[in-house]
Amino acid sequence: QHKHDVFPELALDLCCYGPIERGLDASHGGVGYYNFGLDAAALATTADSFAAIEQRVEREGRLTWEALYAHLQADWAGPEGERARLMVRGIPRYGSGGSRADEWALRITEAFVRLVKQGPTPGGYNMIPGHFSWANTIPMGKTLGATPNGRHAGTPISHGANPDPGFRQDGAPSAMAAAIASIQCGWGNSSPMQLELDPGLGRDDGGVDKVAALIRAHMDLGGTQVNLNVMDAQKVLDAHRDPSRYPDLIVRVTGFSAYFASLSPEFRQLVVDRIIAEG
């Protein structure tokens, strides 16, 4: 109803027949057919939470429902809270390959797609499901309490369709590539894979070929989009400490690129954490 005022569809307005001829934004009746992309966020946060509950509460009985609820309300405070937090974080997580969290991610995606595609909006718009958090991981996380995957209240949610960074011990991204390929929503909207690569990889024997093989395999398995950062970790750390030293440094944030110095300190920290953990 208000999109034409606050976020006009510039590309559609310029490239489609109708908006210029009718003098209307695409979202306000300028085109004959108009789709809405409906993007889900926090897939890893949610899938890991369900898997942690299933394993630690339902199967093993190491936590009761009451204890888990109390820890969440207290944001994992105190020694017992931290012990419980580490316990739920210690499960095989989404993106580790063949885990229950991987299965939960697929189950959640299938339910999301089914609900979105039940029918158009009351205004008659077709909804296209996908996984995309854009630049909203920080503001969405600020309004969310502690979650059963061990995440603290107010901290960022997981990024897009990616697993939470930093949990893979071997650093191999193949399981992540397979997991993200498996949860594509299938209607034309994307669930991208975000890759953080060190430029030294290009100097390694066969490094470029390995990255190319990973991307091809991801696409062959059903992937739809890959976002790449090829970034020296030390340079990113230096730029975070003093952005004025690197005014031209560009990073791939998610589905868009931005000057690193233009990002808020919180968002710069998020990008740094992601690159350090995954690079």
PDB file of N, CA and C in Angstrom, residues 57-117:
ATOM      1  N   VAL A  57      16.936 -31.955  25.113  1.00  0.00           N
ATOM      2  CA  VAL A  57      15.746 -32.041  25.970  1.00  0.00           C
ATOM      3  C   VAL A  57      14.987 -33.334  25.722  1.00  0.00           C
ATOM      4  N   GLU A  58      14.604 -33.577  24.472  1.00  0.00           N
ATOM      5  CA  GLU A  58      13.717 -34.695  24.167  1.00  0.00           C
ATOM      6  C   GLU A  58      14.434 -36.045  24.183  1.00  0.00           C
ATOM      7  N   ARG A  59      15.613 -36.116  23.558  1.00  0.00           N
ATOM      8  CA  ARG A  59      16.281 -37.419  23.420  1.00  0.00           C
ATOM      9  C   ARG A  59      17.141 -37.768  24.634  1.00  0.00           C
ATOM     10  N   GLU A  60      17.994 -36.844  25.043  1.00  0.00           N
ATOM     11  CA  GLU A  60      18.960 -37.142  26.100  1.00  0.00           C
ATOM     12  C   GLU A  60      18.445 -36.804  27.495  1.00  0.00           C
ATOM     13  N   GLY A  61      17.515 -35.892  27.596  1.00  0.00           N
ATOM     14  CA  GLY A  61      17.003 -35.488  28.901  1.00  0.00           C
ATOM     15  C   GLY A  61      18.013 -34.750  29.752  1.00  0.00           C
ATOM     16  N   ARG A  62      19.021 -34.138  29.137  1.00  0.00           N
ATOM     17  CA  ARG A  62      20.039 -33.423  29.903  1.00  0.00           C
ATOM     18  C   ARG A  62      19.547 -32.041  30.352  1.00  0.00           C
ATOM     19  N   LEU A  63      18.499 -31.563  29.719  1.00  0.00           N
ATOM     20  CA  LEU A  63      17.833 -30.327  30.127  1.00  0.00           C
ATOM     21  C   LEU A  63      16.334 -30.585  30.169  1.00  0.00           C
ATOM     22  N   THR A  64      15.665 -30.037  31.148  1.00  0.00           N
ATOM     23  CA  THR A  64      14.207 -30.095  31.156  1.00  0.00           C
ATOM     24  C   THR A  64      13.667 -28.871  30.414  1.00  0.00           C
ATOM     25  N   TRP A  65      12.415 -28.956  30.016  1.00  0.00           N
ATOM     26  CA  TRP A  65      11.786 -27.808  29.377  1.00  0.00           C
ATOM     27  C   TRP A  65      11.778 -26.603  30.317  1.00  0.00           C
ATOM     28  N   GLU A  66      11.517 -26.863  31.592  1.00  0.00           N
ATOM     29  CA  GLU A  66      11.458 -25.774  32.566  1.00  0.00           C
ATOM     30  C   GLU A  66      12.818 -25.102  32.734  1.00  0.00           C
ATOM     31  N   ALA A  67      13.874 -25.933  32.774  1.00  0.00           N
ATOM     32  CA  ALA A  67      15.216 -25.371  32.929  1.00  0.00           C
ATOM     33  C   ALA A  67      15.617 -24.562  31.698  1.00  0.00           C
ATOM     34  N   LEU A  68      15.306 -25.096  30.518  1.00  0.00           N
ATOM     35  CA  LEU A  68      15.626 -24.370  29.293  1.00  0.00           C
ATOM     36  C   LEU A  68      14.904 -23.025  29.259  1.00  0.00           C
ATOM     37  N   TYR A  69      13.636 -23.033  29.608  1.00  0.00           N
ATOM     38  CA  TYR A  69      12.862 -21.785  29.624  1.00  0.00           C
ATOM     39  C   TYR A  69      13.480 -20.776  30.599  1.00  0.00           C
ATOM     40  N   ALA A  70      13.885 -21.258  31.770  1.00  0.00           N
ATOM     41  CA  ALA A  70      14.487 -20.364  32.766  1.00  0.00           C
ATOM     42  C   ALA A  70      15.796 -19.772  32.251  1.00  0.00           C
ATOM     43  N   HIS A  71      16.623 -20.604  31.597  1.00  0.00           N
ATOM     44  CA  HIS A  71      17.894 -20.107  31.052  1.00  0.00           C
ATOM     45  C   HIS A  71      17.645 -19.065  29.957  1.00  0.00           C
ATOM     46  N   LEU A  72      16.641 -19.292  29.124  1.00  0.00           N
ATOM     47  CA  LEU A  72      16.333 -18.335  28.064  1.00  0.00           C
ATOM     48  C   LEU A  72      15.857 -17.015  28.655  1.00  0.00           C
ATOM     49  N   GLN A  73      15.011 -17.094  29.670  1.00  0.00           N
ATOM     50  CA  GLN A  73      14.510 -15.873  30.306  1.00  0.00           C
ATOM     51  C   GLN A  73      15.629 -15.089  30.987  1.00  0.00           C
ATOM     52  N   ALA A  74      16.641 -15.820  31.492  1.00  0.00           N
ATOM     53  CA  ALA A  74      17.768 -15.178  32.181  1.00  0.00           C
ATOM     54  C   ALA A  74      18.932 -14.880  31.248  1.00  0.00           C
ATOM     55  N   ASP A  75      18.757 -15.154  29.950  1.00  0.00           N
ATOM     56  CA  ASP A  75      19.810 -14.931  28.950  1.00  0.00           C
ATOM     57  C   ASP A  75      21.084 -15.701  29.292  1.00  0.00           C
ATOM     58  N   TRP A  76      20.911 -16.955  29.708  1.00  0.00           N
ATOM     59  CA  TRP A  76      22.025 -17.864  30.006  1.00  0.00           C
ATOM     60  C   TRP A  76      22.926 -17.322  31.119  1.00  0.00           C
ATOM     61  N   ALA A  77      22.377 -16.611  32.067  1.00  0.00           N
ATOM     62  CA  ALA A  77      23.185 -15.986  33.121  1.00  0.00           C
ATOM     63  C   ALA A  77      23.709 -17.023  34.109  1.00  0.00           C
ATOM     64  N   GLY A  78      24.877 -16.719  34.698  1.00  0.00           N
ATOM     65  CA  GLY A  78      25.453 -17.552  35.746  1.00  0.00           C
ATOM     66  C   GLY A  78      26.179 -18.771  35.221  1.00  0.00           C
ATOM     67  N   PRO A  79      26.923 -19.459  36.098  1.00  0.00           N
ATOM     68  CA  PRO A  79      27.684 -20.648  35.689  1.00  0.00           C
ATOM     69  C   PRO A  79      26.803 -21.753  35.109  1.00  0.00           C
ATOM     70  N   GLU A  80      25.651 -22.003  35.719  1.00  0.00           N
ATOM     71  CA  GLU A  80      24.757 -23.039  35.202  1.00  0.00           C
ATOM     72  C   GLU A  80      24.186 -22.645  33.843  1.00  0.00           C
ATOM     73  N   GLY A  81      23.902 -21.375  33.686  1.00  0.00           N
ATOM     74  CA  GLY A  81      23.403 -20.905  32.402  1.00  0.00           C
ATOM     75  C   GLY A  81      24.434 -21.058  31.305  1.00  0.00           C
ATOM     76  N   GLU A  82      25.692 -20.735  31.618  1.00  0.00           N
ATOM     77  CA  GLU A  82      26.750 -20.879  30.617  1.00  0.00           C
ATOM     78  C   GLU A  82      26.996 -22.348  30.299  1.00  0.00           C
ATOM     79  N   ARG A  83      26.934 -23.206  31.305  1.00  0.00           N
ATOM     80  CA  ARG A  83      27.101 -24.639  31.052  1.00  0.00           C
ATOM     81  C   ARG A  83      26.009 -25.144  30.106  1.00  0.00           C
ATOM     82  N   ALA A  84      24.768 -24.720  30.361  1.00  0.00           N
ATOM     83  CA  ALA A  84      23.662 -25.128  29.496  1.00  0.00           C
ATOM     84  C   ALA A  84      23.821 -24.551  28.093  1.00  0.00           C
ATOM     85  N   ARG A  85      24.294 -23.330  28.011  1.00  0.00           N
ATOM     86  CA  ARG A  85      24.484 -22.692  26.702  1.00  0.00           C
ATOM     87  C   ARG A  85      25.515 -23.440  25.872  1.00  0.00           C
ATOM     88  N   LEU A  86      26.632 -23.806  26.494  1.00  0.00           N
ATOM     89  CA  LEU A  86      27.654 -24.563  25.777  1.00  0.00           C
ATOM     90  C   LEU A  86      27.141 -25.943  25.388  1.00  0.00           C
ATOM     91  N   MET A  87      26.274 -26.509  26.219  1.00  0.00           N
ATOM     92  CA  MET A  87      25.705 -27.816  25.914  1.00  0.00           C
ATOM     93  C   MET A  87      24.857 -27.767  24.639  1.00  0.00           C
ATOM     94  N   VAL A  88      23.987 -26.759  24.530  1.00  0.00           N
ATOM     95  CA  VAL A  88      23.129 -26.693  23.348  1.00  0.00           C
ATOM     96  C   VAL A  88      23.919 -26.276  22.113  1.00  0.00           C
ATOM     97  N   ARG A  89      25.001 -25.551  22.312  1.00  0.00           N
ATOM     98  CA  ARG A  89      25.833 -25.172  21.163  1.00  0.00           C
ATOM     99  C   ARG A  89      26.704 -26.323  20.690  1.00  0.00           C
ATOM    100  N   GLY A  90      26.809 -27.366  21.481  1.00  0.00           N
ATOM    101  CA  GLY A  90      27.696 -28.474  21.141  1.00  0.00           C
ATOM    102  C   GLY A  90      27.078 -29.540  20.257  1.00  0.00           C
ATOM    103  N   ILE A  91      25.879 -29.319  19.754  1.00  0.00           N
ATOM    104  CA  ILE A  91      25.246 -30.316  18.891  1.00  0.00           C
ATOM    105  C   ILE A  91      25.773 -30.195  17.463  1.00  0.00           C
ATOM    106  N   PRO A  92      25.607 -31.226  16.617  1.00  0.00           N
ATOM    107  CA  PRO A  92      25.894 -31.073  15.180  1.00  0.00           C
ATOM    108  C   PRO A  92      24.933 -30.048  14.577  1.00  0.00           C
ATOM    109  N   ARG A  93      25.462 -28.995  14.031  1.00  0.00           N
ATOM    110  CA  ARG A  93      24.633 -27.858  13.647  1.00  0.00           C
ATOM    111  C   ARG A  93      24.358 -27.814  12.148  1.00  0.00           C
ATOM    112  N   TYR A  94      23.453 -26.932  11.793  1.00  0.00           N
ATOM    113  CA  TYR A  94      23.095 -26.748  10.384  1.00  0.00           C
ATOM    114  C   TYR A  94      24.337 -26.404   9.576  1.00  0.00           C
ATOM    115  N   GLY A  95      24.525 -27.125   8.480  1.00  0.00           N
ATOM    116  CA  GLY A  95      25.682 -26.910   7.629  1.00  0.00           C
ATOM    117  C   GLY A  95      26.833 -27.838   7.906  1.00  0.00           C
ATOM    118  N   SER A  96      26.699 -28.727   8.914  1.00  0.00           N
ATOM    119  CA  SER A  96      27.794 -29.647   9.236  1.00  0.00           C
ATOM    120  C   SER A  96      27.722 -30.927   8.418  1.00  0.00           C
ATOM    121  N   GLY A  97      26.617 -31.160   7.733  1.00  0.00           N
ATOM    122  CA  GLY A  97      26.505 -32.320   6.849  1.00  0.00           C
ATOM    123  C   GLY A  97      25.777 -33.482   7.488  1.00  0.00           C
ATOM    124  N   GLY A  98      24.574 -33.773   7.019  1.00  0.00           N
ATOM    125  CA  GLY A  98      23.824 -34.917   7.511  1.00  0.00           C
ATOM    126  C   GLY A  98      23.347 -34.804   8.940  1.00  0.00           C
ATOM    127  N   SER A  99      23.251 -33.609   9.471  1.00  0.00           N
ATOM    128  CA  SER A  99      22.852 -33.427  10.869  1.00  0.00           C
ATOM    129  C   SER A  99      21.336 -33.277  10.975  1.00  0.00           C
ATOM    130  N   ARG A 100      20.838 -33.441  12.213  1.00  0.00           N
ATOM    131  CA  ARG A 100      19.418 -33.193  12.439  1.00  0.00           C
ATOM    132  C   ARG A 100      19.092 -31.716  12.201  1.00  0.00           C
ATOM    133  N   ALA A 101      20.041 -30.844  12.465  1.00  0.00           N
ATOM    134  CA  ALA A 101      19.816 -29.425  12.183  1.00  0.00           C
ATOM    135  C   ALA A 101      19.639 -29.191  10.686  1.00  0.00           C
ATOM    136  N   ASP A 102      20.391 -29.922   9.855  1.00  0.00           N
ATOM    137  CA  ASP A 102      20.186 -29.841   8.408  1.00  0.00           C
ATOM    138  C   ASP A 102      18.768 -30.270   8.049  1.00  0.00           C
ATOM    139  N   GLU A 103      18.296 -31.337   8.682  1.00  0.00           N
ATOM    140  CA  GLU A 103      16.941 -31.822   8.414  1.00  0.00           C
ATOM    141  C   GLU A 103      15.894 -30.815   8.882  1.00  0.00           C
ATOM    142  N   TRP A 104      16.146 -30.187  10.025  1.00  0.00           N
ATOM    143  CA  TRP A 104      15.220 -29.169  10.513  1.00  0.00           C
ATOM    144  C   TRP A 104      15.187 -27.973   9.566  1.00  0.00           C
ATOM    145  N   ALA A 105      16.339 -27.591   9.033  1.00  0.00           N
ATOM    146  CA  ALA A 105      16.378 -26.464   8.091  1.00  0.00           C
ATOM    147  C   ALA A 105      15.517 -26.753   6.870  1.00  0.00           C
ATOM    148  N   LEU A 106      15.597 -27.981   6.363  1.00  0.00           N
ATOM    149  CA  LEU A 106      14.773 -28.358   5.215  1.00  0.00           C
ATOM    150  C   LEU A 106      13.293 -28.390   5.595  1.00  0.00           C
ATOM    151  N   ARG A 107      12.998 -28.940   6.757  1.00  0.00           N
ATOM    152  CA  ARG A 107      11.601 -29.021   7.212  1.00  0.00           C
ATOM    153  C   ARG A 107      11.001 -27.627   7.402  1.00  0.00           C
ATOM    154  N   ILE A 108      11.764 -26.730   7.992  1.00  0.00           N
ATOM    155  CA  ILE A 108      11.307 -25.351   8.196  1.00  0.00           C
ATOM    156  C   ILE A 108      11.065 -24.671   6.852  1.00  0.00           C
ATOM    157  N   THR A 109      12.001 -24.868   5.913  1.00  0.00           N
ATOM    158  CA  THR A 109      11.862 -24.267   4.587  1.00  0.00           C
ATOM    159  C   THR A 109      10.614 -24.771   3.882  1.00  0.00           C
ATOM    160  N   GLU A 110      10.385 -26.079   3.933  1.00  0.00           N
ATOM    161  CA  GLU A 110       9.209 -26.650   3.267  1.00  0.00           C
ATOM    162  C   GLU A 110       7.916 -26.093   3.858  1.00  0.00           C
ATOM    163  N   ALA A 111       7.871 -25.940   5.185  1.00  0.00           N
ATOM    164  CA  ALA A 111       6.675 -25.378   5.824  1.00  0.00           C
ATOM    165  C   ALA A 111       6.491 -23.910   5.431  1.00  0.00           C
ATOM    166  N   PHE A 112       7.583 -23.161   5.399  1.00  0.00           N
ATOM    167  CA  PHE A 112       7.544 -21.750   5.015  1.00  0.00           C
ATOM    168  C   PHE A 112       7.020 -21.590   3.588  1.00  0.00           C
ATOM    169  N   VAL A 113       7.569 -22.384   2.667  1.00  0.00           N
ATOM    170  CA  VAL A 113       7.145 -22.297   1.265  1.00  0.00           C
ATOM    171  C   VAL A 113       5.669 -22.668   1.126  1.00  0.00           C
ATOM    172  N   ARG A 114       5.266 -23.722   1.804  1.00  0.00           N
ATOM    173  CA  ARG A 114       3.865 -24.167   1.719  1.00  0.00           C
ATOM    174  C   ARG A 114       2.912 -23.063   2.181  1.00  0.00           C
ATOM    175  N   LEU A 115       3.251 -22.400   3.277  1.00  0.00           N
ATOM    176  CA  LEU A 115       2.382 -21.349   3.807  1.00  0.00           C
ATOM    177  C   LEU A 115       2.356 -20.121   2.894  1.00  0.00           C
ATOM    178  N   VAL A 116       3.521 -19.752   2.364  1.00  0.00           N
ATOM    179  CA  VAL A 116       3.584 -18.578   1.495  1.00  0.00           C
ATOM    180  C   VAL A 116       2.795 -18.805   0.206  1.00  0.00           C
ATOM    181  N   LYS A 117       2.869 -20.025  -0.331  1.00  0.00           N
ATOM    182  CA  LYS A 117       2.251 -20.307  -1.627  1.00  0.00           C
ATOM    183  C   LYS A 117       0.811 -20.791  -1.514  1.00  0.00           C
TER     184      LYS A 117
END
